[in-house]
Short mmCIF file of C-alpha atoms and ligand atoms in Angstrom, two decimals:
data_model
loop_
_atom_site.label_atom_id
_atom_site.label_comp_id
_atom_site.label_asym_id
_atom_site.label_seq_id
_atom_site.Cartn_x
_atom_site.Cartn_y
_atom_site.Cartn_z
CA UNK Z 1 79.82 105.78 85.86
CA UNK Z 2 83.73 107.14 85.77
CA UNK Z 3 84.97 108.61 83.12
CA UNK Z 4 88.38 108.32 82.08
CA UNK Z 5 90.91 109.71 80.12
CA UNK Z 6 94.39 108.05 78.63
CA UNK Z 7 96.85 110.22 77.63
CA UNK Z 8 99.29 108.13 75.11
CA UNK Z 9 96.78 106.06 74.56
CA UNK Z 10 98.50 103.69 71.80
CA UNK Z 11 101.17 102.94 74.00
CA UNK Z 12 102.13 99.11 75.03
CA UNK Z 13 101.08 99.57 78.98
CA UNK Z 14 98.04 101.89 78.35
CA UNK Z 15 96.90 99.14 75.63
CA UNK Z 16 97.37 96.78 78.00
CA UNK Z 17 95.19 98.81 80.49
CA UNK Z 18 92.68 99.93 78.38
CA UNK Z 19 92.35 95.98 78.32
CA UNK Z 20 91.90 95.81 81.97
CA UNK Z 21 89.50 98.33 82.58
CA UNK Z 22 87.30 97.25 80.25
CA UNK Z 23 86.94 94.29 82.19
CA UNK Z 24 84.49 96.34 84.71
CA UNK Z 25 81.17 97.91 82.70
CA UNK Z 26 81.18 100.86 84.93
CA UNK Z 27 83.87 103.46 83.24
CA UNK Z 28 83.90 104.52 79.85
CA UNK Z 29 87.24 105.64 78.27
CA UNK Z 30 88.15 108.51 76.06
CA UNK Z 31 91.52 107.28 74.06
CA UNK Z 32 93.57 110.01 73.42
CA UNK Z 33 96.68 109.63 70.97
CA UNK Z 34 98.62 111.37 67.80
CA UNK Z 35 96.83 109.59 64.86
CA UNK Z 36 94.15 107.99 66.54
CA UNK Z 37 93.64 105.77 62.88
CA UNK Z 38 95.65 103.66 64.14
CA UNK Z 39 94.02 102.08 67.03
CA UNK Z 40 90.81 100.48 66.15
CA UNK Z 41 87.95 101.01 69.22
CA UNK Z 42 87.62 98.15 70.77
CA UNK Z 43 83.84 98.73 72.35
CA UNK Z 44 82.07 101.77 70.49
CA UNK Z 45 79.68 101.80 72.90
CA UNK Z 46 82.08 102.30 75.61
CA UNK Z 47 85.02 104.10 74.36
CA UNK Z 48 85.46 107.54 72.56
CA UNK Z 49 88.71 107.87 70.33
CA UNK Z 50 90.32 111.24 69.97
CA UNK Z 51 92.58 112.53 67.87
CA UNK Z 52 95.37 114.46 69.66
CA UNK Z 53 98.58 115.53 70.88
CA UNK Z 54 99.47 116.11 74.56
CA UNK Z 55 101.01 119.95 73.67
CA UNK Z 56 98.10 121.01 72.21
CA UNK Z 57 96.49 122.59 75.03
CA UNK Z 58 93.38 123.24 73.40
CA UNK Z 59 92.77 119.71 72.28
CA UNK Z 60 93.99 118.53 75.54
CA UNK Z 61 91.56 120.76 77.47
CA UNK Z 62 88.80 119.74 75.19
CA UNK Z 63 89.38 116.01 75.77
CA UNK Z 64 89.39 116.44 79.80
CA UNK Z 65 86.18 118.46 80.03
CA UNK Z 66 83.56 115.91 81.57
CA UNK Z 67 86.15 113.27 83.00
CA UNK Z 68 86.91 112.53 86.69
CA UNK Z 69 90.08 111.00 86.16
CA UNK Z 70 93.67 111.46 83.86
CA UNK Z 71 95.61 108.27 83.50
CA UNK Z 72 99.11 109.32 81.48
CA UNK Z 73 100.95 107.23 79.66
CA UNK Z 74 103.56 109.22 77.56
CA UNK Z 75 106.87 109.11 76.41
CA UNK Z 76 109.33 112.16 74.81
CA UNK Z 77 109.31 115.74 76.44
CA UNK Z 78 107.43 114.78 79.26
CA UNK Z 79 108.23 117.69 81.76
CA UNK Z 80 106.74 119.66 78.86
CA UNK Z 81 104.04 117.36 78.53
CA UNK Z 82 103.26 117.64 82.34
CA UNK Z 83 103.19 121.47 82.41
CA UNK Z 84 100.40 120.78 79.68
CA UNK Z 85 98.59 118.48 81.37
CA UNK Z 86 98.63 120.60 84.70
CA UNK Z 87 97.42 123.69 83.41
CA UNK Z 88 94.57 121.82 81.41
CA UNK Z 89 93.55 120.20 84.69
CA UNK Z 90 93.52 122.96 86.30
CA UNK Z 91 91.70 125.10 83.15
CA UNK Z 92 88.61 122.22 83.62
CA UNK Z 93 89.16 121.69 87.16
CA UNK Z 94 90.25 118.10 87.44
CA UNK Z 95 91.83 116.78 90.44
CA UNK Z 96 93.11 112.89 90.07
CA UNK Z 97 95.57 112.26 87.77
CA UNK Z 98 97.96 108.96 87.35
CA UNK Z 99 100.96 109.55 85.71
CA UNK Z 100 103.76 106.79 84.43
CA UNK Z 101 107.03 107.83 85.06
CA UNK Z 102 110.12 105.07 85.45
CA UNK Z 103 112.44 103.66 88.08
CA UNK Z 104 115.74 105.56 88.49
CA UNK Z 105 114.05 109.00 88.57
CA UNK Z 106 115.60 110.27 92.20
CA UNK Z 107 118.96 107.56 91.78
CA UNK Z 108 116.98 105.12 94.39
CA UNK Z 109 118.06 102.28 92.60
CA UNK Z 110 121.03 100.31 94.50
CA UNK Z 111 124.01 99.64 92.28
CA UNK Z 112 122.39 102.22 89.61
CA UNK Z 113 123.68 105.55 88.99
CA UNK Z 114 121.06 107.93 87.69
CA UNK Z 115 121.57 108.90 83.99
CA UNK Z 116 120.41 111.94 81.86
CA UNK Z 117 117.93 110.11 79.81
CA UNK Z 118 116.30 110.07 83.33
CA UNK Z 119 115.84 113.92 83.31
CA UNK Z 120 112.47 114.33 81.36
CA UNK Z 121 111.12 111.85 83.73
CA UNK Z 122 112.31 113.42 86.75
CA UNK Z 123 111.70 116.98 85.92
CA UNK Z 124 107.88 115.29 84.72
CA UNK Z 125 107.46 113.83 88.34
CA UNK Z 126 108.70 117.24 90.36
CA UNK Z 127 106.53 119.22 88.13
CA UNK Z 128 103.56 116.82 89.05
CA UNK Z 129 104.92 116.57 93.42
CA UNK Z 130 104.67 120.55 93.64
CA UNK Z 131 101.03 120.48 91.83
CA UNK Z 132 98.25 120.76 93.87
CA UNK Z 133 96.80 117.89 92.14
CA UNK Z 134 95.62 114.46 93.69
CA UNK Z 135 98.30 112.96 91.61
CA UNK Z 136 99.96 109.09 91.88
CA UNK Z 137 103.42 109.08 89.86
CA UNK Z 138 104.38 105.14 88.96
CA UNK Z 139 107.64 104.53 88.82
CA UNK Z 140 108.12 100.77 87.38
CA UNK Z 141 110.74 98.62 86.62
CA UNK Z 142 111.18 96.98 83.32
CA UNK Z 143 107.93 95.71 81.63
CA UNK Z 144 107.53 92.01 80.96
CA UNK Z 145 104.87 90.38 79.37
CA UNK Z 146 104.42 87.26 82.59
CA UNK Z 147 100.59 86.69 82.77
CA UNK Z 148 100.88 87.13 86.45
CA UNK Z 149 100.00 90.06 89.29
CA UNK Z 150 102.20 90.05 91.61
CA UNK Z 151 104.10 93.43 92.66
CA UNK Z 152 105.63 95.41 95.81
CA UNK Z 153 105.48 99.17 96.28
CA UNK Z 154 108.55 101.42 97.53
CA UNK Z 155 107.96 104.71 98.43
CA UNK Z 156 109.41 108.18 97.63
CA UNK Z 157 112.59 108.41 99.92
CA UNK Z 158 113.33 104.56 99.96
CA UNK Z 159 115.79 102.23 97.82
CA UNK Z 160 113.91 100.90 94.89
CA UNK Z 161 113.41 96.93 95.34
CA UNK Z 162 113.48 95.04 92.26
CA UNK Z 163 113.96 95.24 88.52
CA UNK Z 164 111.28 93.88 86.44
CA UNK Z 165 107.26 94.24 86.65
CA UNK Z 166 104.31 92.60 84.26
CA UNK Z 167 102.84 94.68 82.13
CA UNK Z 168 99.67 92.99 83.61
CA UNK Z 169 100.67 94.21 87.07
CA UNK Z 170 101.08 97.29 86.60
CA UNK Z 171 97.54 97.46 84.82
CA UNK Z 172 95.69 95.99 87.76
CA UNK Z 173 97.60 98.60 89.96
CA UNK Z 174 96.28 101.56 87.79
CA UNK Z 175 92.56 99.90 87.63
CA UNK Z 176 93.02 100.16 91.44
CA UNK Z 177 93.97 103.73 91.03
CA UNK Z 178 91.49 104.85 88.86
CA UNK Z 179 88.81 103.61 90.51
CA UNK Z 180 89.62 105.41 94.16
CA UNK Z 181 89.48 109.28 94.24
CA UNK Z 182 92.34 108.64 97.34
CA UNK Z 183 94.19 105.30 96.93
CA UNK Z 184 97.65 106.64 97.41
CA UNK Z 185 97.07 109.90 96.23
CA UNK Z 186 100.31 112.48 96.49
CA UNK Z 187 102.23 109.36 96.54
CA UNK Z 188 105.21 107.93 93.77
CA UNK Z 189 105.42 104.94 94.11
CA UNK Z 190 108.32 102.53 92.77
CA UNK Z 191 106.73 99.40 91.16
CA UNK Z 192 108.35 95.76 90.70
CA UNK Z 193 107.88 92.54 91.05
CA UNK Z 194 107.57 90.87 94.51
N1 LIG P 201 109.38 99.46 78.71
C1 LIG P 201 109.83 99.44 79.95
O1 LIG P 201 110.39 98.46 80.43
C2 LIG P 201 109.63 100.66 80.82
C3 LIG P 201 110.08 100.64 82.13
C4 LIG P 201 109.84 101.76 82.96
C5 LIG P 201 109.21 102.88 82.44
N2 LIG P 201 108.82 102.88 81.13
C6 LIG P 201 108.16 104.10 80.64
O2 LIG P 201 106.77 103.97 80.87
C7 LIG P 201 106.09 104.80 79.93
C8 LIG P 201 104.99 103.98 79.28
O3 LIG P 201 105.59 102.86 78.63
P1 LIG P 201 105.01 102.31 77.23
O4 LIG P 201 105.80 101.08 76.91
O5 LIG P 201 103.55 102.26 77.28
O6 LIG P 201 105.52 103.48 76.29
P2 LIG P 201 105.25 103.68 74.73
O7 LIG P 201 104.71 102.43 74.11
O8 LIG P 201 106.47 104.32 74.17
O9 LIG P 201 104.04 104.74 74.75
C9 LIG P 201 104.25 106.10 74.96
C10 LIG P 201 103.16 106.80 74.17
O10 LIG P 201 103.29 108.21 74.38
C11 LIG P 201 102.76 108.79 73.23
N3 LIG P 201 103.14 110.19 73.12
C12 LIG P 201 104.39 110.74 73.13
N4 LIG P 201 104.31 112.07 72.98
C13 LIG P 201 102.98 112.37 72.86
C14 LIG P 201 102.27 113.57 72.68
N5 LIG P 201 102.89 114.74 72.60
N6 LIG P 201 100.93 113.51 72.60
C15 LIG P 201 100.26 112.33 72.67
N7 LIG P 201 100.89 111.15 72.85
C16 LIG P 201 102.24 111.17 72.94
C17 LIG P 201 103.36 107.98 72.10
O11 LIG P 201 102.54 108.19 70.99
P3 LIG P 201 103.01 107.95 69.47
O12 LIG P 201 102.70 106.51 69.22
O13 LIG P 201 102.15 108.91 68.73
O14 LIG P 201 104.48 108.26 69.40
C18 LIG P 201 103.28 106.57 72.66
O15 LIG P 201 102.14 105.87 72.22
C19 LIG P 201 107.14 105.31 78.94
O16 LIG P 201 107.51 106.62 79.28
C20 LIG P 201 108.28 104.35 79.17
O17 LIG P 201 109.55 104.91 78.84
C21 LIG P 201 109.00 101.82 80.33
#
């Protein structure tokens, strides 16, 4: 049984995720978000709800003690957020964390210059690459709501590909994810539609 925790838990992708990992009967899912009234548990028997905010270090290190794996989905201050997150990890000594970031973050996209509203992103994702953590950092175009899978991967170092990605793709890629303890692990990984 895998235990795992999401970070920004009310958010449209990790909604849509929680979705798909509740498809499979072997995790269970701690929901972690600012007023957690707000999102009704969808299987009590399955799925703890906590009330919480991703700078509150002692909240946040409560939540990850017993899990095996952090699956972020945040928005706002994020390279503050990350510091957070890595110290907590490393506080209750967890190792695999997926983290969702956005396209644009090192100005790989052709034809795009990289903007400022970039930089809590980017500064998120370097804090995360000089961890020590088994991290993945998505980077993914814009979300669409197809009912399809169907993605390609670019790599750290290489021209994003792309501009748009389902919702539902991207939460079949981070089922993948959570479930292997070294499915591209140290990797960031650009994320659109193939
Ligand atoms: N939409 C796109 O096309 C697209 C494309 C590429 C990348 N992205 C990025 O991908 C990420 C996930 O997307 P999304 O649509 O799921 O975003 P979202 O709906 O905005 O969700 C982000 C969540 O982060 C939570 N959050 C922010 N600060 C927090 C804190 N200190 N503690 C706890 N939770 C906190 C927010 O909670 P509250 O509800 O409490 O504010 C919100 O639910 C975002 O960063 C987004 O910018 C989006």
């Amino acid at each position: 049984m895998k235990r795992i925790l999401i970070l920004g838990a009310n958010g449209q992708l990790a909604r849509n995720t929680t979705r798909f990992l509740l498809d499979r009967d072997d995790l269970r899912l701690t929901l972690y978000l600012r007023r957690a009234r707000r999102l009704p548990n969808p299987d009590p028997a399955r799925v703890a709800i906590v009330d919480g905010d991703v700078l509150d270090r002692d909240a946040l290190e409560a939540a990850m003690r017993g899990q095996d794996v952090v699956y972020a989905n945040l928005a706002g201050p994020m390279a503050q957020q990350a510091r957070n997150i890595i110290a907590a990890m490393h506080a209750t000594g967890l190792k695999r964390l997926i983290f969702i970031s956005s396209m644009g973050i090192y100005g790989e996209v052709p034809g795009e210059r990289y903007r400022s509203v970039l930089d809590p992103y980017r500064d998120s994702a370097l804090a995360i690459e000089r961890s020590d953590l088994d991290y993945t950092i998505l980077r993914p175009g814009w979300f669409t709501h197809d009912a399809t899978v169907n993605y390609q991967l670019t790599r750290a170092g290489e021209a994003f590909i792309g501009h748009d990605v389902s919702l539902d793709s991207l939460s079949d890629l981070i089922v993948k994810l959570v479930l292997s303890p070294t499915l591209e692990v140290r990797q960031s990984l650009g994320v659109s539609a193939a």
